[in-house]
Amino acid sequence: MRSDIIKKGLEKAPHRSLFKAMGYTDDEINRPLIGVGHAHNEIIPGHIHLDKIVEAVKTGVRLAGGTPISFGTIGVCDGIAMSHKGMKYSLASREVIADSVEIMAEAHPFDALVLVPNCDKVVPGMLMAMLRVNIPAVMVSGGPMLTGRFKGKDVHLVSVFEGVGRVKANTMTEAELCELEEAACPGCGSCAGMFTANSMNCLTEALGLGLPGNGTIPAVSAARLRLAKYAGKAVLHLLEKNIRPRDIATIKAFENAMAVDMALGCSTNTVLHVPAIAQEAGVDLPLDLFNDVSARTPHLCSLIPGGPHSLQQLDEAGGVSAVMHELMGTNKGLNLDVQTATGSKLGENLKAVKVRDREIIRSVADPYHHVGGIAVLYGNLAPEGSVVKQSAVADEMLEHSGPARVYDSEEEALEAILGGRINSGDVVVIRYCGPKGGPGMPEMLSPTSAIIGMGLGKSVALITDGRFSGGTQGACIGHVSPEAAEGGPIALVREGDTITVNIPSKSIELEVPQEELESRKAHWQPPSPKITTGYVARYARQVSSGSSGAVLK
């Protein structure tokens, strides 16, 4: 076993002595040592209960004959970090999480790993580490939050963000917003809806690195604790069979995960994280592959925020497994011969699966849309690509042309939106918010929610080199690459320029002659860095384009 290097032989007496200092017995030391990496803390609702998930994992490990050893890493709550300096640290935390898990797994050579994340950057960060270290491993998340109830309707965190805009638009009172604030987030779990955290937890399952149910079983359900125990047991089986993450996360598995992404209508942030995870797996995943998979994959589920249905309802309808079973009936179907964390091939896992509710998971013959939930747009404004969650765009905004309203920060744009200075037909441009320029590619949930709350969701587009929360809906195009801080075309847009977006045609164009753009580029000067010291300053110097997953060079 891998851990023999720290516990076998005469020379390892000092190492064994250190284990005994913590109370480990010889029997425990001699068993397989299973690292249980987690991000339990008291600042993220999705992580507040992970101590209980970790204990369940440890029970499962012991039941299967291993010795569990837990260790922690950091996490950022995107909701709490939103709309201030803290958001510059969110995406950047992904690399720290990956590095910290790698450090723990290599410095203390565990035989296998069970990783327990739940929220936005923690899931992809741990997946990156899992594939980098490449020892037998399985992931089990903390599960989604239940929706809240307000005035007889399901509500969630984004309802509160949108409520701010509604108060500004005089369609909601401040007293009502206070009531909504109390009701929207009823307990632990990753924020209710197909936002980034739940998107990545579902894709972990679809990729085969999490057990069935990983993406959808509610955080408060006893089934979540049972799943954690099964994960603890499963990793010992993977160890026995020497099945490693890179044996599971092949190009075929990534194509399956991308198909599930399209069928569910997942967050645009998956287009950042999936390529970064694939890179750690040694898999080449070009951005164009998202459009290829989207073109052949119908959108089967209408989930919050783009639709009415919750993760709990998706789970009751059969979850990710049922969606994958339905996708078997598409033209290309799924790759059923891929290995999964269950120890069996995907085809075996799906044999007994069925869709329990056709309202929640539609058939491939009757989808919400005949193409997938995400589209990558190209054009002279985004030569290296940009991303939109097309399943959350109103039909009347799939094609849009209008005057640019240009802002060099999220704060300026939000002030203009809430101040009533954005008009129907406008195209709001928020730039210098990319991986380098942000730095850290901050999410734009406040301005996008304000647009919805102000009643402009069906008449205003928003374009940025930053990114969006999975909670964003509307004609919001992010990840514009190259970014403004690199001198990309978005840096050359001027107030009043016409921008044309055609989502069905996958195009985004700045209607300005090329000669004029070249003249503007000749006079462009790069901005001064917004942060000059500390980790994020180093991150800004080393990070790649959003089109390549914003990984560190």
Coordinates of C-alpha atoms in Angstrom, one line a residue:
M1 CA 0.0 0.0 0.0
R2 CA 1.0 3.6 -0.6
S3 CA 1.0 4.3 3.1
D4 CA 3.6 1.6 3.8
I5 CA 6.3 4.3 3.3
I6 CA 5.3 5.9 6.6
K7 CA 4.4 2.8 8.7
K8 CA 6.3 -0.3 7.7
G9 CA 9.7 -1.4 8.9
L10 CA 12.2 -0.7 11.7
E11 CA 13.0 2.8 10.3
K12 CA 9.4 3.9 10.5
A13 CA 9.2 3.5 14.3
P14 CA 9.3 7.4 14.7
H15 CA 6.4 7.7 12.2
R16 CA 4.3 5.1 14.1
S17 CA 5.1 6.9 17.3
L18 CA 3.6 10.1 16.0
F19 CA 0.4 8.2 15.0
K20 CA 0.3 6.7 18.5
A21 CA 0.6 10.3 19.9
M22 CA -2.9 10.8 18.4
G23 CA -4.3 7.6 19.9
Y24 CA -4.1 5.4 16.8
T25 CA -3.6 1.7 17.6
D26 CA -1.4 -0.7 15.7
D27 CA -4.5 -2.3 14.1
E28 CA -5.6 1.1 12.9
I29 CA -2.2 2.0 11.5
N30 CA -1.9 -1.3 9.7
R31 CA -5.2 -0.8 7.8
P32 CA -5.4 1.2 4.6
L33 CA -5.2 4.9 5.6
I34 CA -8.0 6.9 3.9
G35 CA -7.7 10.7 3.8
V36 CA -11.0 12.4 4.3
G37 CA -10.6 15.9 2.9
H38 CA -13.3 18.4 3.7
A39 CA -14.2 22.1 3.8
H40 CA -16.3 22.2 7.0
N41 CA -16.5 25.7 8.3
E42 CA -19.0 28.1 10.0
I43 CA -19.2 30.8 7.2
I44 CA -20.8 28.8 4.3
P45 CA -24.4 27.5 4.6
G46 CA -23.4 24.6 2.3
H47 CA -20.6 23.6 4.6
I48 CA -21.9 24.2 8.1
H49 CA -23.1 20.6 8.3
L50 CA -20.1 18.9 6.6
D51 CA -18.8 17.7 10.0
K52 CA -21.8 15.3 10.1
I53 CA -21.1 14.2 6.5
V54 CA -17.4 13.6 7.4
E55 CA -18.4 11.5 10.4
A56 CA -20.7 9.4 8.2
V57 CA -17.9 8.9 5.6
K58 CA -15.5 7.8 8.4
T59 CA -18.1 5.3 9.6
G60 CA -18.3 3.9 6.0
V61 CA -14.5 3.7 5.8
R62 CA -14.3 1.8 9.1
L63 CA -17.1 -0.6 8.1
A64 CA -15.0 -1.5 5.0
G65 CA -11.8 -2.1 7.0
G66 CA -10.0 1.2 6.6
T67 CA -8.8 3.9 8.9
P68 CA -10.2 7.3 8.1
I69 CA -8.1 10.4 8.8
S70 CA -9.8 13.8 8.2
F71 CA -8.2 17.1 7.2
G72 CA -9.6 20.4 6.2
T73 CA -9.2 23.1 3.6
I74 CA -10.6 26.6 2.9
G75 CA -13.9 27.7 1.2
V76 CA -15.5 30.9 0.1
C77 CA -19.2 31.6 0.2
D78 CA -19.9 33.3 -3.1
G79 CA -23.1 34.8 -1.8
I80 CA -21.5 36.5 1.2
A81 CA -18.4 37.5 -0.9
M82 CA -20.7 39.0 -3.6
S83 CA -20.5 42.7 -4.6
H84 CA -17.3 43.7 -2.6
K85 CA -13.6 43.0 -2.6
G86 CA -14.2 39.4 -1.3
M87 CA -15.5 38.3 -4.7
K88 CA -12.0 38.8 -6.2
Y89 CA -10.8 35.9 -4.0
S90 CA -13.6 33.4 -4.9
L91 CA -12.4 31.9 -8.2
A92 CA -8.8 32.3 -7.1
S93 CA -9.6 30.1 -4.0
R94 CA -10.1 27.1 -6.4
E95 CA -6.3 26.8 -7.0
V96 CA -5.5 27.1 -3.3
I97 CA -8.0 24.3 -2.5
A98 CA -6.5 22.1 -5.2
D99 CA -3.0 22.8 -4.0
S100 CA -3.9 22.2 -0.3
V101 CA -5.5 18.8 -1.0
E102 CA -2.5 17.8 -3.1
I103 CA -0.1 18.9 -0.3
M104 CA -1.9 16.9 2.3
A105 CA -2.2 13.8 0.1
E106 CA 1.5 13.8 -0.9
A107 CA 3.0 14.9 2.5
H108 CA 1.0 12.1 4.2
P109 CA 0.8 9.4 1.6
F110 CA -2.8 8.2 2.1
D111 CA -3.8 5.0 0.3
A112 CA -7.0 6.6 -1.0
L113 CA -9.1 9.8 -0.6
V114 CA -12.8 10.7 0.1
L115 CA -13.3 14.4 -0.6
V116 CA -16.2 16.2 1.0
P117 CA -17.0 19.7 -0.5
N118 CA -20.2 21.4 -1.4
C119 CA -20.0 24.9 -2.8
D120 CA -18.8 26.7 -5.9
K121 CA -15.0 26.6 -6.0
V122 CA -14.5 23.8 -3.5
V123 CA -16.0 21.1 -5.7
P124 CA -13.8 21.8 -8.8
G125 CA -10.8 22.5 -6.6
M126 CA -11.1 19.1 -5.0
L127 CA -11.7 17.4 -8.3
M128 CA -8.6 19.0 -9.7
A129 CA -6.6 17.7 -6.8
M130 CA -8.2 14.3 -7.0
L131 CA -7.1 13.9 -10.6
R132 CA -3.7 15.5 -10.0
V133 CA -2.8 13.1 -7.2
N134 CA -4.5 10.2 -8.9
I135 CA -4.9 7.7 -6.1
P136 CA -8.2 5.8 -5.6
A137 CA -10.8 8.4 -4.6
V138 CA -14.5 9.3 -4.5
M139 CA -16.3 12.6 -3.8
V140 CA -19.4 13.1 -1.7
S141 CA -21.0 16.5 -1.5
G142 CA -23.0 18.0 1.3
G143 CA -26.1 18.3 -0.8
P144 CA -28.5 21.1 -1.9
M145 CA -30.5 23.4 0.4
L146 CA -34.2 23.1 0.4
T147 CA -36.1 26.0 -1.2
G148 CA -37.9 28.4 1.1
R149 CA -41.5 29.5 0.9
F150 CA -42.8 33.1 0.6
K151 CA -46.3 34.1 -0.2
G152 CA -47.1 30.5 -1.4
K153 CA -44.1 30.3 -3.8
D154 CA -40.7 28.6 -3.7
V155 CA -37.9 31.1 -3.1
H156 CA -34.2 31.0 -2.8
L157 CA -31.1 33.2 -2.4
V158 CA -31.4 34.7 -5.9
S159 CA -35.0 35.7 -5.0
V160 CA -33.5 38.0 -2.4
F161 CA -31.0 39.5 -4.8
E162 CA -33.8 40.2 -7.2
G163 CA -35.9 41.6 -4.4
V164 CA -33.4 44.5 -4.0
G165 CA -34.2 45.5 -7.6
R166 CA -37.9 45.1 -7.0
V167 CA -37.7 47.5 -4.0
K168 CA -35.9 50.0 -6.2
A169 CA -38.6 49.5 -8.9
N170 CA -41.3 50.0 -6.3
T171 CA -42.8 46.6 -6.9
M172 CA -41.9 45.3 -3.4
T173 CA -41.8 47.0 -0.1
E174 CA -38.8 47.0 2.2
A175 CA -40.9 45.2 4.8
E176 CA -41.7 42.5 2.2
L177 CA -38.0 42.2 1.4
C178 CA -37.3 41.6 5.1
E179 CA -39.8 38.8 5.2
L180 CA -38.3 37.3 2.1
E181 CA -34.8 37.6 3.6
E182 CA -36.0 35.5 6.6
A183 CA -37.7 32.8 4.4
A184 CA -35.4 32.3 1.4
C185 CA -32.6 30.2 2.8
P186 CA -34.3 27.8 5.3
G187 CA -31.2 25.7 6.4
C188 CA -27.9 24.1 5.5
G189 CA -26.9 23.0 2.0
S190 CA -25.7 24.5 -1.2
C191 CA -28.1 27.3 -2.4
A192 CA -31.3 25.9 -3.8
G193 CA -31.3 25.8 -7.6
M194 CA -29.1 24.7 -10.5
F195 CA -26.5 27.3 -9.5
T196 CA -22.8 26.6 -9.7
A197 CA -22.4 24.4 -6.6
N198 CA -25.3 22.1 -7.5
S199 CA -24.2 22.1 -11.1
M200 CA -20.7 20.9 -10.2
N201 CA -22.1 18.3 -7.8
C202 CA -24.3 16.9 -10.5
L203 CA -21.5 16.9 -13.0
T204 CA -19.2 15.1 -10.4
E205 CA -21.9 12.3 -10.4
A206 CA -22.2 12.4 -14.2
L207 CA -18.4 12.2 -14.6
G208 CA -18.4 9.1 -12.5
L209 CA -16.3 10.4 -9.6
G210 CA -19.3 10.6 -7.2
L211 CA -21.9 8.0 -6.4
P212 CA -25.5 8.1 -7.7
G213 CA -27.4 10.8 -5.8
N214 CA -24.4 12.9 -5.1
G215 CA -25.8 15.9 -7.0
T216 CA -29.4 15.9 -5.8
I217 CA -30.1 14.3 -2.4
P218 CA -31.0 17.2 -0.1
A219 CA -28.5 18.2 2.6
V220 CA -31.0 17.6 5.4
S221 CA -32.0 14.1 4.2
A222 CA -30.9 11.0 6.1
A223 CA -30.2 9.6 2.6
R224 CA -27.4 12.1 2.4
L225 CA -25.7 10.5 5.5
R226 CA -26.3 7.1 4.1
L227 CA -24.7 8.2 0.8
A228 CA -21.7 9.4 2.7
K229 CA -21.3 6.0 4.4
Y230 CA -21.6 4.3 1.0
A231 CA -18.9 6.6 -0.3
G232 CA -16.6 5.6 2.6
K233 CA -17.1 2.0 1.8
A234 CA -16.8 2.5 -2.0
V235 CA -13.4 4.0 -1.8
L236 CA -12.0 0.8 -0.2
H237 CA -13.5 -1.2 -3.1
L238 CA -11.8 1.2 -5.6
L239 CA -8.5 0.8 -3.6
E240 CA -8.8 -3.0 -3.8
K241 CA -9.4 -2.9 -7.6
N242 CA -6.8 -0.1 -8.0
I243 CA -9.4 2.1 -9.9
R244 CA -8.0 5.6 -10.0
P245 CA -9.6 8.9 -10.9
R246 CA -7.9 9.1 -14.3
D247 CA -9.3 5.7 -15.1
I248 CA -12.8 7.2 -14.6
A249 CA -12.4 10.7 -15.9
T250 CA -11.6 9.9 -19.6
I251 CA -12.7 12.0 -22.6
K252 CA -15.8 9.8 -22.9
A253 CA -16.7 10.5 -19.3
F254 CA -16.2 14.2 -19.8
E255 CA -18.5 14.1 -22.9
N256 CA -21.1 12.4 -20.7
A257 CA -20.8 15.1 -18.1
M258 CA -21.1 17.8 -20.7
A259 CA -24.3 16.2 -22.0
V260 CA -25.8 16.2 -18.5
D261 CA -24.7 19.8 -18.2
M262 CA -26.7 20.7 -21.3
A263 CA -29.7 18.6 -20.3
L264 CA -30.0 20.1 -16.9
G265 CA -29.2 23.7 -17.9
C266 CA -26.3 24.1 -15.5
S267 CA -24.3 27.2 -14.6
T268 CA -22.1 28.9 -17.1
N269 CA -19.3 28.5 -14.5
T270 CA -19.1 24.8 -15.6
V271 CA -17.4 26.1 -18.8
L272 CA -14.6 27.4 -16.5
H273 CA -14.3 24.5 -14.2
V274 CA -14.8 21.5 -16.5
P275 CA -11.8 22.4 -18.8
A276 CA -9.6 23.1 -15.7
I277 CA -10.6 19.6 -14.3
A278 CA -9.9 18.0 -17.7
Q279 CA -6.5 19.5 -17.8
E280 CA -5.6 17.8 -14.5
A281 CA -6.8 14.6 -16.0
G282 CA -4.6 15.0 -19.0
V283 CA -7.7 15.3 -21.3
D284 CA -7.8 17.9 -24.1
L285 CA -11.2 19.6 -23.9
P286 CA -11.5 22.4 -26.5
L287 CA -14.1 25.1 -25.8
D288 CA -15.9 24.3 -29.1
L289 CA -16.8 20.9 -27.7
F290 CA -19.4 22.5 -25.5
N291 CA -21.2 23.7 -28.6
D292 CA -20.9 20.3 -30.3
V293 CA -22.4 18.5 -27.3
S294 CA -25.1 21.2 -26.9
A295 CA -26.1 20.8 -30.5
R296 CA -26.9 17.1 -30.0
T297 CA -28.3 17.3 -26.5
P298 CA -31.8 18.4 -25.7
H299 CA -32.6 20.6 -22.6
L300 CA -34.7 18.3 -20.5
C301 CA -35.1 20.0 -17.1
S302 CA -36.4 23.5 -16.3
L303 CA -34.7 24.1 -13.0
I304 CA -34.3 27.2 -10.8
P305 CA -33.2 29.9 -11.7
G306 CA -34.3 29.5 -15.4
G307 CA -37.4 27.5 -14.5
P308 CA -39.7 26.5 -11.7
H309 CA -38.3 23.2 -10.5
S310 CA -36.0 22.6 -7.5
L311 CA -33.2 20.2 -6.9
Q312 CA -35.4 18.3 -4.4
Q313 CA -38.0 17.8 -7.2
L314 CA -35.2 16.6 -9.5
D315 CA -34.1 14.1 -6.9
E316 CA -37.6 12.8 -6.4
A317 CA -37.9 12.4 -10.2
G318 CA -34.8 10.2 -10.3
G319 CA -31.9 12.6 -10.1
V320 CA -28.9 12.7 -12.4
S321 CA -29.1 8.9 -13.1
A322 CA -32.6 9.3 -14.5
V323 CA -31.5 12.2 -16.7
M324 CA -28.6 10.1 -18.0
H325 CA -31.0 7.2 -18.6
E326 CA -33.1 9.5 -20.7
L327 CA -30.1 10.7 -22.6
M328 CA -29.4 7.2 -23.7
G329 CA -32.2 7.8 -26.2
T330 CA -30.6 10.7 -27.9
N331 CA -28.9 10.4 -31.3
K332 CA -25.4 9.9 -30.0
G333 CA -26.6 8.6 -26.6
L334 CA -24.0 8.3 -23.8
N335 CA -20.8 6.4 -23.5
L336 CA -22.0 3.5 -21.3
D337 CA -18.7 1.6 -21.1
V338 CA -17.0 4.2 -18.9
Q339 CA -15.8 3.2 -15.4
T340 CA -17.5 4.9 -12.3
A341 CA -16.8 5.3 -8.6
T342 CA -19.4 2.5 -7.9
G343 CA -16.7 0.1 -9.3
S344 CA -19.1 -0.8 -12.2
K345 CA -19.5 0.6 -15.7
L346 CA -22.1 3.4 -16.3
G347 CA -24.3 1.0 -18.3
E348 CA -24.6 -1.3 -15.3
N349 CA -25.4 1.6 -13.0
L350 CA -28.3 2.8 -15.3
K351 CA -30.0 -0.6 -15.9
A352 CA -32.5 -0.3 -13.1
V353 CA -33.0 3.4 -13.4
K354 CA -36.2 5.1 -14.5
V355 CA -37.7 8.6 -14.7
R356 CA -40.3 9.0 -12.0
D357 CA -41.8 12.3 -13.0
R358 CA -42.1 13.4 -16.6
E359 CA -43.0 17.0 -15.7
I360 CA -39.5 17.4 -14.0
I361 CA -37.5 15.3 -16.5
R362 CA -38.9 15.5 -19.9
S363 CA -38.4 12.9 -22.6
V364 CA -35.9 13.4 -25.4
A365 CA -38.9 13.5 -27.7
D366 CA -40.5 16.4 -25.8
P367 CA -37.7 18.6 -24.4
Y368 CA -37.9 22.2 -23.2
H369 CA -35.4 23.0 -26.0
H370 CA -33.9 20.8 -28.7
V371 CA -30.4 22.1 -27.9
G372 CA -28.5 22.2 -24.6
G373 CA -28.5 24.8 -21.8
I374 CA -25.2 26.5 -22.6
A375 CA -23.8 28.1 -25.7
V376 CA -20.4 29.5 -26.6
L377 CA -20.5 32.7 -28.7
Y378 CA -17.8 34.0 -31.0
G379 CA -17.3 37.1 -32.9
N380 CA -15.1 40.3 -33.2
L381 CA -16.1 41.1 -29.6
A382 CA -15.1 37.7 -28.3
P383 CA -12.6 36.1 -30.7
E384 CA -11.7 33.4 -28.1
G385 CA -15.3 32.9 -27.0
S386 CA -17.9 33.9 -24.5
V387 CA -20.5 31.9 -22.6
V388 CA -24.3 32.3 -22.1
K389 CA -26.8 30.1 -20.3
Q390 CA -29.2 30.0 -23.2
S391 CA -31.8 28.0 -21.4
A392 CA -32.4 30.9 -19.0
V393 CA -32.7 33.5 -21.8
A394 CA -36.2 34.8 -22.7
D395 CA -37.1 34.0 -26.3
E396 CA -37.3 37.7 -27.3
M397 CA -33.7 38.1 -26.2
L398 CA -32.1 35.3 -28.2
E399 CA -31.4 37.9 -30.8
H400 CA -30.7 41.4 -29.7
S401 CA -29.0 44.5 -31.0
G402 CA -28.6 47.7 -29.0
P403 CA -26.4 50.6 -27.8
A404 CA -23.6 49.8 -25.4
R405 CA -23.7 51.3 -22.0
V406 CA -20.1 50.9 -20.8
Y407 CA -18.8 50.5 -17.3
D408 CA -15.3 49.7 -16.0
S409 CA -16.6 48.1 -12.8
E410 CA -19.5 46.2 -11.4
E411 CA -20.2 48.9 -8.8
E412 CA -20.6 51.6 -11.5
A413 CA -23.0 49.3 -13.5
L414 CA -25.1 48.4 -10.5
E415 CA -25.4 52.0 -9.5
A416 CA -26.7 52.8 -13.0
I417 CA -29.1 49.9 -13.1
L418 CA -30.6 50.6 -9.7
G419 CA -30.6 54.4 -10.4
G420 CA -32.9 53.8 -13.4
R421 CA -30.4 54.9 -16.0
I422 CA -30.5 51.7 -18.1
N423 CA -33.3 51.7 -20.7
S424 CA -35.1 49.0 -22.6
G425 CA -32.9 47.8 -25.6
D426 CA -29.6 48.7 -24.0
V427 CA -26.5 46.4 -23.8
V428 CA -24.7 46.8 -20.5
V429 CA -21.0 46.2 -20.8
I430 CA -19.0 45.6 -17.6
R431 CA -15.3 45.2 -18.3
Y432 CA -11.9 44.9 -16.5
C433 CA -13.5 42.1 -14.5
G434 CA -11.7 39.1 -16.1
P435 CA -9.2 36.7 -14.4
K436 CA -6.4 39.3 -14.6
G437 CA -8.5 42.5 -14.6
G438 CA -10.9 41.7 -11.8
P439 CA -8.7 40.2 -10.6
G440 CA -10.3 36.8 -10.0
M441 CA -13.1 37.1 -12.5
P442 CA -15.8 38.3 -10.0
E443 CA -19.4 37.1 -10.4
M444 CA -22.1 39.5 -11.5
L445 CA -25.1 38.3 -9.6
S446 CA -26.0 41.7 -8.2
P447 CA -26.3 43.6 -11.5
T448 CA -28.0 40.7 -13.3
S449 CA -30.5 40.2 -10.5
A450 CA -31.1 44.0 -10.4
I451 CA -31.9 43.9 -14.2
I452 CA -34.5 41.2 -13.5
G453 CA -35.8 43.0 -10.4
M454 CA -36.2 46.3 -12.4
G455 CA -38.3 44.5 -15.0
L456 CA -35.7 44.7 -17.7
G457 CA -34.9 41.0 -18.1
K458 CA -36.7 40.7 -21.5
S459 CA -35.2 43.9 -23.0
V460 CA -31.6 44.4 -21.7
A461 CA -28.5 42.3 -22.4
L462 CA -25.4 42.3 -20.2
I463 CA -21.9 41.5 -21.5
T464 CA -18.8 41.1 -19.3
D465 CA -15.3 39.6 -19.3
G466 CA -16.2 38.6 -15.7
R467 CA -18.5 35.7 -14.9
F468 CA -22.0 35.1 -13.6
S469 CA -23.4 33.2 -10.7
G470 CA -25.2 30.1 -11.5
G471 CA -28.2 32.0 -10.2
T472 CA -28.1 34.4 -13.1
Q473 CA -30.9 34.4 -15.7
G474 CA -31.5 36.5 -18.8
A475 CA -29.4 37.5 -21.8
C476 CA -26.1 37.6 -19.8
I477 CA -23.0 36.8 -21.8
G478 CA -19.8 36.3 -19.7
H479 CA -16.2 35.1 -20.0
V480 CA -15.6 37.4 -23.0
S481 CA -12.1 36.5 -24.1
P482 CA -9.5 38.0 -24.5
E483 CA -10.4 40.1 -21.5
A484 CA -10.2 43.9 -21.3
A485 CA -7.1 43.9 -19.1
E486 CA -5.3 42.0 -21.9
G487 CA -6.4 44.5 -24.5
G488 CA -9.2 42.4 -25.8
P489 CA -11.9 44.0 -28.1
I490 CA -14.2 44.5 -25.1
A491 CA -11.7 47.1 -23.9
L492 CA -12.3 49.1 -27.1
V493 CA -16.1 49.4 -26.8
R494 CA -17.4 53.0 -26.4
E495 CA -20.6 54.4 -25.1
G496 CA -23.3 54.1 -27.8
D497 CA -21.6 51.5 -30.0
T498 CA -24.0 49.0 -31.4
I499 CA -23.6 45.4 -30.2
T500 CA -25.4 42.5 -31.8
V501 CA -26.0 39.2 -30.1
N502 CA -27.4 36.2 -31.9
I503 CA -27.5 33.2 -29.6
P504 CA -28.9 30.7 -32.0
S505 CA -26.1 31.6 -34.5
K506 CA -23.5 31.6 -31.7
S507 CA -22.3 35.1 -32.5
I508 CA -21.5 38.3 -30.7
E509 CA -20.4 41.3 -32.8
L510 CA -19.3 44.9 -32.1
E511 CA -20.7 46.9 -35.0
V512 CA -17.7 49.1 -35.5
P513 CA -15.4 49.1 -38.6
Q514 CA -12.1 47.2 -38.2
E515 CA -10.1 50.3 -39.0
E516 CA -11.7 52.2 -36.2
L517 CA -11.0 49.3 -33.7
E518 CA -7.4 49.3 -34.8
S519 CA -7.2 53.0 -34.2
R520 CA -8.7 52.6 -30.7
K521 CA -6.3 49.8 -29.9
A522 CA -3.3 52.0 -30.8
H523 CA -4.4 54.5 -28.1
W524 CA -5.3 51.9 -25.5
Q525 CA -3.3 51.7 -22.3
P526 CA -3.5 48.8 -19.9
P527 CA -4.9 49.8 -16.5
S528 CA -3.0 49.7 -13.3
P529 CA -3.5 46.5 -11.2
K530 CA -6.4 46.9 -8.7
I531 CA -4.6 44.8 -6.1
T532 CA -0.8 44.8 -5.9
T533 CA 0.0 42.7 -2.9
G534 CA -0.8 39.2 -1.6
Y535 CA -2.2 36.1 -3.1
V536 CA -4.6 37.7 -5.6
A537 CA -1.9 39.9 -7.0
R538 CA 0.2 36.8 -7.7
Y539 CA -2.9 35.1 -9.1
A540 CA -3.4 37.9 -11.5
R541 CA 0.1 37.6 -12.8
Q542 CA -0.1 33.9 -13.4
V543 CA -3.7 33.2 -14.4
S544 CA -4.7 32.2 -18.0
S545 CA -7.7 33.3 -20.0
G546 CA -11.2 32.4 -19.1
S547 CA -11.4 30.6 -22.4
S548 CA -8.9 28.0 -21.1
G549 CA -10.5 27.6 -17.7
A550 CA -8.6 30.4 -15.8
V551 CA -5.9 28.0 -14.7
L552 CA -2.6 29.1 -13.3
K553 CA 0.3 29.1 -15.8

